[in-house]
């Protein structure tokens, strides 16, 4: 954004997201994945290859008799569960040999309407770059990306009858399992074909990167109606970051600032990597590169490569233009901690994180300040913040971190973000401003040079064979060098004493095999030290090691400590078992830490070690001033981690409540807005961190408190479905100890959650239970809330008389038993919505004006914003454009400053309704509506989704696009019928009547 706070125009930088419409084709006999498919129609048509269907035992002929299975992976950010659907061949090409079929999926398409591939012909794609995604097996990863160049049409193989010539591709990534994968022309933003085959190169390696695709234009010859777009598809707009003008004016980042305490020290034995460094130079210099990821297996040297490139960049004459911020997620795996430190850095300490309500607001503020100077952000070890398994593999765990990186990838600044990670950052793949650089193994020459620098000697051929046999993996070679140095004085010819590498094993298992041999050549003291040291998850200074690990032989005297440390650390650092950072702290490589932690006996001694570490961190916390920031809470967080490591969950819970929450104050959540950090700490209270299970403390009241707070964190982070499970668990825990009011409140929260999600059928039983718990608590306000929930549910389901009765009873209870004789907060807003829908507009206005007064006086910003949206809707009904716009704009301003995503979506949809009625820019409306729908879909807010699609249907109708209007109405009708939303079905009927009149 500009310095005076004006928003920049939203740039178009987002491609079609291939993963949105890519599916697995499975053999129904054994559920084995045999290929890939592409969803090409809202009617549930999936394109794949004929030979994929044949591998399932189904002849590629149009018939409903034989079925295959189509697996729809779970959507990103938990908004849609995975589904497995039967499908049959709906169209094929029996008179030709084109390797393409169209499958018809049974039932309604389990995807949003905008998650379907937009197709074009490959005729205009020659020499364009492409991307693809398919289900080729890569060690433990079932899905993988491919990229390359579309070379163009070629003549068909001899004797093969084809409707259109095959399309030749150049890519080093296409392999078995990708048959049927989409070929996305990144320059035209169109899917122009599906991958059909690849060339298996002979020993010479010639043409090893050759593959072919079926031109999407072949679909023109099928009975299935699929539109092929003749012109390029415009990129989707990205939402630019917004910062309040007052904050923007205050920010004053330091010139040539450096924050690199957590960066690793430069490697003294640096070798090779010149090609990667040059590629980094080129990508960083490109104007359209804003985020770059170094992706590779653990131990390939990604962090060292990043450090080398940063040092090289800072050594250049214009290095003063860069302000460098290095953050190690391996050290502090918390988005909240990251935003607090980043905000302090980019603002020059002028803006405090407690001035912003939550992680998203901080993410947007940091991103919005990137234009003040040229910043270089290094996010090291991002994989700990990404899903490592399942359909969500590679996507970010934190929605706030997702928002930050998408803001960073949006033009409007000259900064650069460099990421190191083991997994591709799938959240950013559709952005044209994102680049991925694969960190491959060391070359034979570089690996040989590394071994020599680490003291290994012998013939070149012997060293080259070691590098070749172990795949050039940097960490493995360092460990092998350490073993040879300790056992055989560095003689490479004694490599035969190690077990031979097994290429069939995944990389991490090969590293563990070498670590077993390395472990065998350690002294007892060294091994004991490493096993005990593995108790630490973060880098620690030497003094901490001395205090927490007193059993080490260097305890007695400072001079002895220094000598022992020098001797032991020297070869541990050389083997990359231990690492040093700029601040002089020591840490373990994650692969090495996991190995030695597994070697520890999980007994009394290890628990005692955790207790000792807990005491050390508590002492650090006691020596500090009263905490005000997340960084201040760091020692207490580590103390709780070690309490859980000692399996002392009662103490951990007490520390969580007293140190981090500070009782009812809610320091870490309500004040600091660090819900993600709180949730990550609570996860340690659960078996294997699985929040779906029961927490490990025995006390039911503590268990109820933990589950209630977990539910709150999940809800604030937009993980609503998981929040529902946690809320129900908290309710059961409170019921178990007879805490009926607490149980009633949890039940009310669950009902509110279900209403927000549009889970109306499931809400009925919850409302019934809310009445039961209200009677048990004997609290009349609990009964009042139950009545308003009952009225809201009846309203959504179209049971008008029951809604009238429930709201009337709630009003009676309010007048007789509460200080305020009216319905307010969400109860008042839902009552006003009901009155508006049944034609009592004036009564609705009076209810909301009273509600607005109450909410403002109480400081309930989210409820205030919702009141303003409701008043805007009433003004819109009266055709009062000015009053409606003022209400919506005030609501949107408030919503952008608080945590609740549902409030922001509601305010954005209000503005969209105004723009549709009175605005003069369809492009602006489409942009804002698209943002609101994406947020609603990602969060699972079904009622908001329906309202958004209703506006979209009205827009298509007003624009004369009847076909798209009909498609939207079909989707609205389907969604409304699924959840029993009466007003959605009524909206469909109203628009249908207008379409028929036209």
XYZ file of N, CA, C and O in Angstrom, residues 191-309:
476
model
N -5.641 -25.182 -18.956
C -5.277 -26.593 -19.039
C -5.448 -27.010 -20.496
O -6.563 -27.031 -21.018
N -4.339 -27.334 -21.155
C -4.370 -27.573 -22.604
C -4.211 -29.046 -22.955
O -4.158 -29.396 -24.141
N -4.146 -29.919 -21.968
C -4.034 -31.338 -22.256
C -3.863 -32.138 -20.990
O -3.851 -31.588 -19.877
N -3.739 -33.477 -21.152
C -3.453 -34.362 -20.023
C -2.250 -35.224 -20.392
O -2.093 -35.659 -21.543
N -1.393 -35.450 -19.420
C -0.205 -36.274 -19.621
C -0.626 -37.695 -19.985
O -1.521 -38.270 -19.347
N 0.023 -38.284 -21.015
C -0.364 -39.629 -21.439
C 0.768 -40.646 -21.335
O 0.527 -41.801 -20.993
N 2.003 -40.240 -21.627
C 3.101 -41.201 -21.537
C 4.421 -40.460 -21.409
O 4.525 -39.265 -21.697
N 5.446 -41.226 -20.983
C 6.790 -40.671 -20.855
C 7.789 -41.626 -21.475
O 7.518 -42.824 -21.605
N 8.929 -41.106 -21.865
C 9.971 -41.900 -22.507
C 10.928 -42.430 -21.445
O 11.421 -41.686 -20.610
N 11.140 -43.738 -21.434
C 12.101 -44.343 -20.515
C 13.436 -44.400 -21.228
O 13.617 -45.173 -22.176
N 14.370 -43.559 -20.815
C 15.641 -43.429 -21.517
C 16.518 -44.654 -21.306
O 16.470 -45.312 -20.258
N 17.346 -44.951 -22.300
C 18.339 -46.016 -22.174
C 19.532 -45.484 -21.388
O 19.539 -44.361 -20.895
N 20.555 -46.282 -21.290
C 21.732 -45.907 -20.493
C 22.363 -44.600 -20.972
O 22.998 -43.884 -20.214
N 22.229 -44.320 -22.273
C 22.840 -43.098 -22.794
C 22.204 -41.846 -22.233
O 22.793 -40.777 -22.203
N 20.950 -41.982 -21.772
C 20.256 -40.823 -21.214
C 19.659 -39.902 -22.244
O 19.084 -38.868 -21.896
N 19.756 -40.228 -23.532
C 19.219 -39.351 -24.559
C 17.699 -39.300 -24.456
O 17.036 -40.303 -24.225
N 17.144 -38.092 -24.662
C 15.698 -37.863 -24.624
C 15.075 -38.279 -23.288
O 13.882 -38.581 -23.231
N 15.861 -38.240 -22.223
C 15.341 -38.717 -20.937
C 14.250 -37.812 -20.381
O 13.488 -38.229 -19.521
N 14.148 -36.564 -20.828
C 13.145 -35.638 -20.306
C 11.953 -35.500 -21.239
O 11.268 -34.471 -21.238
N 11.675 -36.522 -22.043
C 10.623 -36.438 -23.049
C 9.355 -37.126 -22.560
O 9.393 -38.221 -21.983
N 8.211 -36.456 -22.772
C 6.903 -37.026 -22.452
C 5.901 -36.485 -23.462
O 6.221 -35.606 -24.284
N 4.670 -37.035 -23.422
C 3.639 -36.609 -24.361
C 2.325 -36.408 -23.626
O 2.104 -36.936 -22.536
N 1.480 -35.591 -24.239
C 0.162 -35.306 -23.682
C -0.886 -35.401 -24.786
O -0.577 -35.251 -25.977
N -2.134 -35.641 -24.384
C -3.279 -35.591 -25.295
C -3.802 -34.164 -25.300
O -4.063 -33.574 -24.239
N -3.947 -33.595 -26.473
C -4.467 -32.236 -26.624
C -5.905 -32.177 -26.103
O -6.743 -33.014 -26.450
N -6.196 -31.173 -25.257
C -7.554 -31.038 -24.719
C -8.590 -30.843 -25.818
O -9.784 -31.093 -25.615
N -8.168 -30.409 -26.991
C -9.103 -30.181 -28.094
C -9.765 -31.480 -28.557
O -10.799 -31.448 -29.219
N -9.161 -32.628 -28.214
C -9.788 -33.913 -28.548
C -11.197 -33.997 -27.975
O -12.075 -34.672 -28.529
N -11.436 -33.289 -26.863
C -12.765 -33.316 -26.240
C -13.844 -32.757 -27.163
O -15.029 -33.049 -26.987
N -13.459 -31.939 -28.142
C -14.441 -31.436 -29.110
C -15.101 -32.560 -29.897
O -16.191 -32.391 -30.445
N -14.437 -33.710 -29.988
C -14.959 -34.835 -30.750
C -15.784 -35.791 -29.894
O -16.217 -36.834 -30.371
N -15.973 -35.463 -28.612
C -16.720 -36.351 -27.717
C -18.141 -35.838 -27.552
O -18.426 -34.658 -27.790
N -19.065 -36.706 -27.141
C -20.442 -36.257 -26.893
C -20.584 -35.408 -25.635
O -21.628 -34.804 -25.403
N -19.556 -35.369 -24.806
C -19.600 -34.572 -23.583
C -19.343 -33.114 -23.935
O -18.375 -32.793 -24.642
N -20.214 -32.244 -23.452
C -20.052 -30.829 -23.750
C -19.104 -30.179 -22.749
O -19.402 -30.085 -21.566
N -17.945 -29.770 -23.250
C -16.947 -29.079 -22.431
C -16.467 -27.875 -23.222
O -16.098 -27.997 -24.395
N -16.483 -26.719 -22.601
C -16.052 -25.498 -23.277
C -14.531 -25.422 -23.316
O -13.847 -25.661 -22.307
N -13.992 -25.073 -24.472
C -12.569 -24.789 -24.640
C -12.421 -23.302 -24.890
O -12.944 -22.768 -25.867
N -11.712 -22.655 -23.999
C -11.588 -21.195 -24.068
C -10.606 -20.820 -25.187
O -9.465 -21.318 -25.213
N -10.998 -19.929 -26.112
C -10.094 -19.581 -27.219
C -8.977 -18.630 -26.813
O -7.885 -18.657 -27.392
N -9.239 -17.756 -25.820
C -8.229 -16.784 -25.411
C -7.695 -17.141 -24.026
O -8.250 -17.987 -23.320
N -6.622 -16.506 -23.640
C -6.015 -16.781 -22.343
C -6.969 -16.444 -21.208
O -7.789 -15.515 -21.310
N -6.851 -17.186 -20.107
C -7.675 -16.929 -18.925
C -6.966 -15.908 -18.045
O -5.813 -16.115 -17.651
N -7.630 -14.784 -17.728
C -6.974 -13.791 -16.855
C -6.611 -14.399 -15.503
O -7.334 -15.240 -14.964
N -5.484 -13.976 -14.979
C -5.087 -14.427 -13.654
C -6.043 -13.857 -12.616
O -6.684 -12.826 -12.828
N -6.120 -14.537 -11.490
C -6.989 -14.089 -10.400
C -6.269 -13.019 -9.589
O -5.048 -13.064 -9.395
N -7.033 -12.052 -9.119
C -6.448 -10.970 -8.316
C -6.037 -11.477 -6.940
O -6.692 -12.349 -6.358
N -4.955 -10.938 -6.432
C -4.503 -11.231 -5.075
C -4.840 -10.052 -4.172
O -4.734 -8.895 -4.580
N -5.231 -10.366 -2.967
C -5.601 -9.307 -2.021
C -4.338 -8.637 -1.485
O -3.501 -9.292 -0.860
N -4.147 -7.345 -1.727
C -2.963 -6.662 -1.173
C -3.127 -6.415 0.323
O -4.234 -6.335 0.844
N -2.005 -6.335 1.011
C -2.038 -6.088 2.449
C -2.497 -4.663 2.735
O -2.199 -3.733 1.986
N -3.228 -4.508 3.822
C -3.711 -3.193 4.233
C -3.177 -2.887 5.623
O -3.220 -3.721 6.534
N -2.635 -1.683 5.793
C -2.151 -1.219 7.086
C -2.836 0.101 7.410
O -2.986 0.958 6.527
N -3.257 0.251 8.649
C -3.863 1.511 9.041
C -2.874 2.651 8.792
O -1.701 2.544 9.144
N -3.327 3.738 8.182
C -2.412 4.846 7.868
C -1.633 5.354 9.072
O -0.456 5.703 8.946
N -2.254 5.356 10.248
C -1.552 5.850 11.432
C -0.356 4.968 11.779
O 0.692 5.459 12.201
N -0.492 3.648 11.610
C 0.619 2.738 11.870
C 1.700 2.889 10.804
O 2.897 2.861 11.101
N 1.262 3.055 9.568
C 2.212 3.186 8.458
C 3.092 4.416 8.640
O 4.301 4.387 8.373
N 2.516 5.496 9.119
C 3.281 6.725 9.296
C 4.283 6.608 10.444
O 5.338 7.243 10.421
N 3.976 5.774 11.431
C 4.862 5.635 12.588
C 6.069 4.762 12.311
O 7.126 4.923 12.919
N 5.931 3.795 11.398
C 6.998 2.819 11.168
C 8.262 3.500 10.658
O 8.210 4.366 9.795
N 9.416 3.077 11.199
C 10.702 3.645 10.779
C 11.774 2.573 10.908
O 12.551 2.556 11.868
N 11.821 1.613 9.950
C 12.814 0.538 10.034
C 14.234 1.077 9.949
O 14.509 2.066 9.262
N 15.131 0.397 10.665
C 16.530 0.828 10.679
C 17.185 0.577 9.329
O 16.889 -0.402 8.652
N 18.094 1.465 8.950
C 18.821 1.299 7.695
C 19.827 0.159 7.828
O 20.547 0.072 8.820
N 19.863 -0.717 6.787
C 20.786 -1.862 6.772
C 20.665 -2.686 8.045
O 21.661 -3.135 8.634
N 19.427 -2.901 8.507
C 19.204 -3.695 9.708
C 19.546 -5.163 9.482
O 19.378 -5.690 8.394
N 20.027 -5.818 10.513
C 20.364 -7.232 10.435
C 19.819 -7.922 11.687
O 20.101 -7.513 12.808
N 19.051 -8.985 11.465
C 18.626 -9.829 12.582
C 18.898 -11.270 12.166
O 18.076 -11.906 11.521
N 20.075 -11.772 12.522
C 20.514 -13.073 12.042
C 21.019 -13.966 13.172
O 21.815 -14.874 12.961
N 20.515 -13.752 14.402
C 21.009 -14.525 15.539
C 20.785 -16.021 15.360
O 21.584 -16.840 15.827
N 19.682 -16.405 14.712
C 19.371 -17.832 14.589
C 19.909 -18.443 13.304
O 19.653 -19.613 13.020
N 20.658 -17.665 12.522
C 21.258 -18.202 11.299
C 22.433 -19.103 11.656
O 23.164 -18.833 12.613
N 22.657 -20.183 10.893
C 23.820 -21.035 11.175
C 25.113 -20.308 10.824
O 25.127 -19.418 9.969
N 26.185 -20.695 11.476
C 27.480 -20.133 11.125
C 27.889 -20.619 9.726
O 27.517 -21.717 9.310
N 28.640 -19.815 8.988
C 29.104 -20.274 7.669
C 29.941 -21.542 7.804
O 30.716 -21.696 8.747
N 29.782 -22.468 6.867
C 30.537 -23.710 6.902
C 31.991 -23.456 6.514
O 32.261 -22.882 5.450
N 32.935 -23.914 7.327
C 34.353 -23.730 6.949
C 34.752 -24.627 5.780
O 35.708 -24.325 5.068
N 34.001 -25.731 5.576
C 34.369 -26.669 4.511
C 33.400 -26.567 3.338
O 32.967 -27.569 2.770
N 33.043 -25.344 2.949
C 32.084 -25.143 1.862
C 32.628 -25.700 0.547
O 33.790 -25.496 0.203
N 31.748 -26.407 -0.193
C 32.139 -26.944 -1.504
C 30.971 -26.789 -2.479
O 29.806 -26.841 -2.086
N 31.295 -26.608 -3.756
C 30.326 -26.669 -4.842
C 29.179 -25.684 -4.706
O 29.310 -24.587 -4.160
N 28.044 -26.076 -5.279
C 26.782 -25.334 -5.218
C 26.801 -24.040 -6.025
O 25.886 -23.213 -5.864
N 27.772 -23.844 -6.895
C 27.824 -22.603 -7.656
C 26.611 -22.461 -8.573
O 26.091 -21.351 -8.757
N 26.164 -23.576 -9.153
C 24.997 -23.510 -10.039
C 23.766 -23.040 -9.278
O 23.004 -22.187 -9.757
N 23.567 -23.587 -8.068
C 22.419 -23.173 -7.257
C 22.545 -21.723 -6.824
O 21.552 -20.978 -6.813
N 23.736 -21.298 -6.453
C 23.937 -19.905 -6.053
C 23.660 -18.959 -7.218
O 23.033 -17.903 -7.045
N 24.106 -19.345 -8.414
C 23.841 -18.510 -9.588
C 22.345 -18.456 -9.879
O 21.813 -17.397 -10.256
N 21.652 -19.608 -9.718
C 20.208 -19.620 -9.950
C 19.488 -18.727 -8.948
O 18.543 -18.005 -9.300
N 19.959 -18.743 -7.709
C 19.386 -17.849 -6.701
C 19.605 -16.392 -7.091
O 18.703 -15.553 -6.944
N 20.779 -16.070 -7.576
C 21.062 -14.703 -8.018
C 20.083 -14.266 -9.106
O 19.528 -13.159 -9.066
N 19.872 -15.141 -10.084
C 18.995 -14.805 -11.203
C 17.553 -14.626 -10.753
O 16.873 -13.684 -11.158
N 17.082 -15.549 -9.920
C 15.695 -15.468 -9.458
C 15.494 -14.227 -8.599
O 14.493 -13.506 -8.737
N 16.429 -13.956 -7.699
C 16.290 -12.796 -6.812
C 16.316 -11.486 -7.581
O 15.689 -10.506 -7.181
N 17.045 -11.474 -8.708
C 17.152 -10.245 -9.498
C 15.926 -9.991 -10.361
O 15.711 -8.863 -10.819
N 15.098 -11.020 -10.585
C 13.921 -10.865 -11.443
C 12.854 -10.035 -10.735
O 12.572 -10.237 -9.549
N 12.268 -9.099 -11.456
C 11.268 -8.211 -10.865
C 10.025 -8.951 -10.393
O 9.339 -8.503 -9.476
N 9.709 -10.079 -11.058
C 8.482 -10.790 -10.717
C 8.707 -11.928 -9.731
O 7.831 -12.773 -9.529
N 9.879 -11.979 -9.089
C 10.160 -12.990 -8.067
C 10.103 -12.334 -6.692
O 10.921 -11.468 -6.386
N 9.143 -12.757 -5.886
C 8.996 -12.183 -4.552
C 9.224 -13.212 -3.450
O 9.643 -12.859 -2.353
N 8.909 -14.482 -3.732
C 9.121 -15.555 -2.759
C 9.839 -16.694 -3.469
O 9.422 -17.126 -4.543
N 10.929 -17.172 -2.877
C 11.728 -18.256 -3.449
C 11.891 -19.329 -2.377
O 12.215 -19.014 -1.222
N 11.674 -20.579 -2.756
C 11.817 -21.686 -1.809
C 12.936 -22.609 -2.255
O 12.973 -23.041 -3.410
N 13.853 -22.897 -1.336
C 14.858 -23.934 -1.535
C 14.285 -25.219 -0.953
O 14.088 -25.328 0.264
N 13.995 -26.185 -1.817
C 13.293 -27.401 -1.396
C 14.206 -28.598 -1.598
O 14.800 -28.775 -2.667
N 14.341 -29.423 -0.574
C 15.168 -30.623 -0.676
C 15.029 -31.473 0.574
O 14.470 -31.050 1.589
N 15.548 -32.698 0.515
C 15.495 -33.596 1.657
C 16.308 -33.030 2.820
O 17.219 -32.206 2.627
N 16.002 -33.478 4.030
C 16.772 -33.072 5.189
C 18.222 -33.485 5.051
O 18.520 -34.602 4.629
N 19.134 -32.594 5.411
C 20.548 -32.902 5.352
C 21.211 -32.596 4.028
O 22.401 -32.883 3.847
N 20.470 -32.000 3.085
C 21.068 -31.646 1.795
C 21.868 -30.344 1.873
O 22.602 -30.015 0.950
N 21.692 -29.571 2.961
C 22.450 -28.330 3.105
C 21.676 -27.087 2.702
O 22.285 -26.089 2.286
N 20.352 -27.103 2.864
C 19.534 -25.948 2.450
C 19.844 -24.714 3.288
O 20.004 -23.609 2.741
N 19.927 -24.878 4.608
C 20.205 -23.727 5.479
C 21.590 -23.154 5.202
O 21.777 -21.937 5.155
N 22.560 -24.044 5.002
C 23.919 -23.578 4.707
C 23.964 -22.859 3.364
O 24.681 -21.861 3.202
N 23.215 -23.363 2.403
C 23.153 -22.710 1.094
C 22.542 -21.319 1.221
O 23.049 -20.348 0.633
N 21.455 -21.215 2.000
C 20.828 -19.909 2.201
C 21.799 -18.947 2.869
O 21.908 -17.772 2.486
N 22.530 -19.429 3.882
C 23.489 -18.566 4.576
C 24.601 -18.126 3.624
O 25.013 -16.959 3.621
N 25.081 -19.052 2.792
C 26.136 -18.713 1.840
C 25.665 -17.634 0.869
O 26.400 -16.681 0.566
N 24.419 -17.788 0.380
C 23.908 -16.809 -0.584
C 23.694 -15.451 0.069
O 24.006 -14.414 -0.529
